Short mmCIF file of C-alpha atoms in Angstrom, two decimals:
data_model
loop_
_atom_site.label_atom_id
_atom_site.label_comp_id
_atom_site.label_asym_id
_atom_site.label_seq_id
_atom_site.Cartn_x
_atom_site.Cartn_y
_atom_site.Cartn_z
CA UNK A 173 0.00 0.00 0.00
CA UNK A 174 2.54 1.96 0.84
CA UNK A 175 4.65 2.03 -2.70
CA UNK A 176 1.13 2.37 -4.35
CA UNK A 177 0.56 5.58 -2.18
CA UNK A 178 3.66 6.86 -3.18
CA UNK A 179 3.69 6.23 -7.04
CA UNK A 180 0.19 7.81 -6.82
CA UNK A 181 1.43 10.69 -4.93
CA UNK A 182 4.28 11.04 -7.90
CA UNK A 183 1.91 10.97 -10.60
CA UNK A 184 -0.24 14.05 -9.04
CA UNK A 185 2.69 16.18 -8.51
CA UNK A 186 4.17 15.23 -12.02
CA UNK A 187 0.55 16.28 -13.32
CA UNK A 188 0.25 19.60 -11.58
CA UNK A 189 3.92 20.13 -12.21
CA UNK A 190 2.73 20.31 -16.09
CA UNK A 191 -0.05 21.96 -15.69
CA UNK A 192 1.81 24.95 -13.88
CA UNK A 193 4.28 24.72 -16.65
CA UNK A 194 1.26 25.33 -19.51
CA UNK A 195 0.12 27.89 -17.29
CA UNK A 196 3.11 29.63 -17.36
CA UNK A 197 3.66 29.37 -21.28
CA UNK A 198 0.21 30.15 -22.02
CA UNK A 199 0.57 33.66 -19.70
CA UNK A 200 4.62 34.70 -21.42
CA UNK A 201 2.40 34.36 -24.59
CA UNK A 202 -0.21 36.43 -23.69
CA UNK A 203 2.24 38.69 -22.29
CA UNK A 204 3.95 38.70 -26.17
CA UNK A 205 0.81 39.55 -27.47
CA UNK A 206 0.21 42.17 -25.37
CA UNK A 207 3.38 43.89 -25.93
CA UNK A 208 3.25 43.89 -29.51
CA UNK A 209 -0.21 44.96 -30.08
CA UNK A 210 0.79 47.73 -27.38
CA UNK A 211 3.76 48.63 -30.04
CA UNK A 212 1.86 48.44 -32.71
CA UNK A 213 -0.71 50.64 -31.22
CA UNK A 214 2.26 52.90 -30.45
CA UNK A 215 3.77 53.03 -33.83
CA UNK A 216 0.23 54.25 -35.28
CA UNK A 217 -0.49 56.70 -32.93
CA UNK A 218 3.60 58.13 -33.48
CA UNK A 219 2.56 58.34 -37.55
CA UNK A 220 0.08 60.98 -37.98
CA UNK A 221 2.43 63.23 -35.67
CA UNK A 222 5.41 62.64 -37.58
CA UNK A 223 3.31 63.36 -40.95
CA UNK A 224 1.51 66.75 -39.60
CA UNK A 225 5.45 67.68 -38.72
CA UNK A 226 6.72 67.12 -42.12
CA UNK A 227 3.90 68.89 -43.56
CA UNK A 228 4.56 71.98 -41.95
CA UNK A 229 8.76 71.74 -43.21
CA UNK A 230 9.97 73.89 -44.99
CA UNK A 231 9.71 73.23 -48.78
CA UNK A 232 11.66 74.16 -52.41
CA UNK A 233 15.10 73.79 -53.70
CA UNK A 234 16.46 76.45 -52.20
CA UNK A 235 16.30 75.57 -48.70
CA UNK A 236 19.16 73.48 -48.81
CA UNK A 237 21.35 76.79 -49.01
CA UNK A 238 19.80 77.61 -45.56
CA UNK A 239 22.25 76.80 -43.03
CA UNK A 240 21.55 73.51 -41.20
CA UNK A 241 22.81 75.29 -37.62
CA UNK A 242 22.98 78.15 -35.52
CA UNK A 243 20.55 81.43 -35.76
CA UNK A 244 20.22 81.16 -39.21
CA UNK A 245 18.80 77.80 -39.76
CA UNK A 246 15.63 77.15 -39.78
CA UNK A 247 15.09 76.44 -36.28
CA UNK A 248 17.28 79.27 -35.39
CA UNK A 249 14.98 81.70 -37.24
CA UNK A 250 12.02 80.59 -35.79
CA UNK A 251 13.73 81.81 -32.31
CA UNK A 252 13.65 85.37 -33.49
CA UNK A 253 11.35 88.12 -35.28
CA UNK A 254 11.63 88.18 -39.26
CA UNK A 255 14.25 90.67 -39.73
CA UNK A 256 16.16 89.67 -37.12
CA UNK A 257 15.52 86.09 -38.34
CA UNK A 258 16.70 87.06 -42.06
CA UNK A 259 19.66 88.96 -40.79
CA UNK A 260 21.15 85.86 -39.63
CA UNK A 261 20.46 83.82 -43.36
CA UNK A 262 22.96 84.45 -45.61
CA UNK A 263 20.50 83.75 -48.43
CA UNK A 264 18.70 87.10 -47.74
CA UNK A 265 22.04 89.66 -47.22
CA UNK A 266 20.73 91.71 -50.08
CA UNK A 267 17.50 92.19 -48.27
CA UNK A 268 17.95 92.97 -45.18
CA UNK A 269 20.28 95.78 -46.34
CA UNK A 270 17.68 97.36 -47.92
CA UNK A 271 15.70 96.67 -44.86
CA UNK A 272 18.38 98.48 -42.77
CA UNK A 273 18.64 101.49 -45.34
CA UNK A 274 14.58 101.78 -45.66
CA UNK A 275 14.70 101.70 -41.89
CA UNK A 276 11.71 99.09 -41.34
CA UNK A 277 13.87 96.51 -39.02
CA UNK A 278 12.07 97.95 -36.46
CA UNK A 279 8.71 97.79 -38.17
CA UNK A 280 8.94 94.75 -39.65
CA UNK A 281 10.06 93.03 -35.77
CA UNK A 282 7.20 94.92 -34.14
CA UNK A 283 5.12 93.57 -36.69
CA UNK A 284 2.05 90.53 -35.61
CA UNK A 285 1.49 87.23 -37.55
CA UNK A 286 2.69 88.38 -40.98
CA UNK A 287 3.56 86.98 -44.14
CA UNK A 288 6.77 88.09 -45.74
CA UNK A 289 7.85 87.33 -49.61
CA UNK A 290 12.07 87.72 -48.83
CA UNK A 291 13.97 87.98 -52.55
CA UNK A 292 16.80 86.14 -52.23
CA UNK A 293 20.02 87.42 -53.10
CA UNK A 294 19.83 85.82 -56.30
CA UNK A 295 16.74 87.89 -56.69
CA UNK A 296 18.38 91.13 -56.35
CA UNK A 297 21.16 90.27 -58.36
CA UNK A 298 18.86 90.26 -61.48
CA UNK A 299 18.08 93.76 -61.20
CA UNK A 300 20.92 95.32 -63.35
CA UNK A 301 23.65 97.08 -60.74
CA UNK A 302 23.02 100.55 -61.27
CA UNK A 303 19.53 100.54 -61.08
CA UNK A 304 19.62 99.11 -57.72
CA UNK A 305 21.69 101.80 -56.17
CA UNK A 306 19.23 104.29 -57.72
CA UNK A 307 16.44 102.22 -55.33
CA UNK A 308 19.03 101.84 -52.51
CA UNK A 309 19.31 105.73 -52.43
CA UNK A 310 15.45 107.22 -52.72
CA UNK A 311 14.65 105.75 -49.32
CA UNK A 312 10.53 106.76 -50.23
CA UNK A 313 10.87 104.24 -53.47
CA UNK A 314 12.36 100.99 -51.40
CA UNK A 315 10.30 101.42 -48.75
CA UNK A 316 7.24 101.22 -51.59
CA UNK A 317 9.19 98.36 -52.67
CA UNK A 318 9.52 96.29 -49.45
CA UNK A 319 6.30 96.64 -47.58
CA UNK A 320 4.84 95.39 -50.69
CA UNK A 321 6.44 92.57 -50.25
CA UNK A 322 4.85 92.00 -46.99
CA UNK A 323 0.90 91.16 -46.18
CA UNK A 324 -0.84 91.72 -42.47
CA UNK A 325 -1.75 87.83 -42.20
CA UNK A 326 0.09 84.37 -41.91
CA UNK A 327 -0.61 82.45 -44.96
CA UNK A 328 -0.28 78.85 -45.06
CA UNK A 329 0.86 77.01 -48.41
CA UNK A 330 -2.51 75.73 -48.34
CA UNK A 331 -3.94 79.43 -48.80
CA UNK A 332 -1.32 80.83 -50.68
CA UNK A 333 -2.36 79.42 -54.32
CA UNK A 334 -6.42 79.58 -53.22
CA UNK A 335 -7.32 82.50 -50.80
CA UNK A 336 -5.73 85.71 -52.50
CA UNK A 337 -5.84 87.85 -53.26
CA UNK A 338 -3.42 89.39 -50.24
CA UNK A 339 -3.51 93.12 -49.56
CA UNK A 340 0.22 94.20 -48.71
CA UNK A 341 1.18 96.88 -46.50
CA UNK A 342 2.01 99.29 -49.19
CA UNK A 343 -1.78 99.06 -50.20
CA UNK A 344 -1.43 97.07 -53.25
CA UNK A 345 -2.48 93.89 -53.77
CA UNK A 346 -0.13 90.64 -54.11
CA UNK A 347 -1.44 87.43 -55.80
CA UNK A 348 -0.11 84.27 -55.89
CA UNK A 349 -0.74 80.33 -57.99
CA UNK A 350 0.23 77.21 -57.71
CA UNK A 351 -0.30 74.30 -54.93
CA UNK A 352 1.68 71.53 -52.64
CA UNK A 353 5.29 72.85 -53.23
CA UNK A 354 4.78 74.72 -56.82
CA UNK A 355 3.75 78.42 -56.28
CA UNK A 356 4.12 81.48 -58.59
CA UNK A 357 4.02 85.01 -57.06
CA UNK A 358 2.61 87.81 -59.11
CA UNK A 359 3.11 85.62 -62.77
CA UNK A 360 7.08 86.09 -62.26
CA UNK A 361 8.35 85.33 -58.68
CA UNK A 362 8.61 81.69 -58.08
CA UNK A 363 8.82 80.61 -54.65
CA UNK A 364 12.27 78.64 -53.76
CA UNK A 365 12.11 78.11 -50.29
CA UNK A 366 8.60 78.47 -48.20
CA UNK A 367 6.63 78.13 -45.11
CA UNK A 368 9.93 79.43 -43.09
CA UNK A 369 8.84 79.98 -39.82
CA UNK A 370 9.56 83.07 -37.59
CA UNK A 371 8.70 84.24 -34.10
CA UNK A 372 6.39 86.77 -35.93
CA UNK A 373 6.18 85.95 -39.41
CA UNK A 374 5.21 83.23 -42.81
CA UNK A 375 8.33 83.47 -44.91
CA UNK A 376 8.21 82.41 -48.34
CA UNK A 377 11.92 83.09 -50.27
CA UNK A 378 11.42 84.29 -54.16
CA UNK A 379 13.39 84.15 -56.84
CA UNK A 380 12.19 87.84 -58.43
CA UNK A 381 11.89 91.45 -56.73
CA UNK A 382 8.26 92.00 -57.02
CA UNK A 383 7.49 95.48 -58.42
CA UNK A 384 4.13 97.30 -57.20
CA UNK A 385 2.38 99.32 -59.77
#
């Protein structure tokens, strides 16, 4: 009786030994399955952030010139108000001395939730040499010149092509076609480089000096 007892009382703990064991291995899998539907539910959620932030990058062939680091990249612009934020981009040099000469640095930083149309220097540099000392020096002229570059809203890309036309600060109107990352400003200024963020201002950089009538 006694070896019977004892072979019985083997069997039972072998069985519940194995049971334990599949409870175990059933629970590490659930556990598995848990974690990866939690990181798949993680990695779907993380998408339509990462999206909505590279829709609102800057766009157009020209950025690359932008520096990658310091005050005038674009993160380092977005720190500071426009002409501040273009004084530190070697891209718009040109510009802001005319900003500087026109005296509007002041204006232009003082400014709320504008949208600025920045010739590069490229820009500039198609207006033949002598001509553009002529504007440098009748401070009444460039200052016509500049603040019609500049409209009293923030435009988004998805605006600019559809929602103009934009009234500028010099009174005259500024149109603009085109959609995703292909706009045209005015039938001649193409934009190279846009939705540049400042702490004040839309910045879109053109490839033409835009001439009010």
């Amino acid at each position: 009786m006694t070896r019977v007892r004892t072979r019985l009382l083997g069997v039972t703990t072998a069985a519940l030994l194995a049971l334990s064991m599949a409870a175990c291995s059933s629970d590490d899998s659930s556990d598995t399955a848990t974690t990866s539907s939690d990181s798949t539910s993680a990695t779907a959620m993380a998408s339509p952030s990462e999206s909505a932030m590279s829709a609102d990058a800057p766009f157009g062939a020209a950025c690359s010139a932008v520096p990658a680091s310091g005050s005038g990249s674009f993160s380092g612009m977005a720190q500071d108000p426009v002409a501040t934020a273009a004084s530190n981009n070697p891209v718009l040099s040109t510009l802001v001395t005319a900003v500087k000469t026109a005296g509007l640095v002041d204006t232009l930083n003082s400014a709320k939730d504008v949208t600025v149309f920045a010739p590069t220097n490229d820009a500039f540099a198609k207006i033949p040499e002598a001509d553009l000392k002529k504007v440098l020096a009748d401070k009444a002229t460039l200052t016509k010149i500049l603040t019609y570059h500049v409209v009293g809203q923030k435009i988004t890309p998805d605006q600019l092509g559809t929602a103009g036309p934009f009234k500028s600060l010099q009174g005259q109107d500024v149109t603009a076609t085109g959609s995703g990352e292909d706009f045209t400003v005015n039938g001649t200024a193409k934009v190279v480089c846009g939705n540049v963020q400042t702490a004040n201002a839309t910045v879109y950089l053109i490839d033409t000096v835009l001439m009010p009538k």
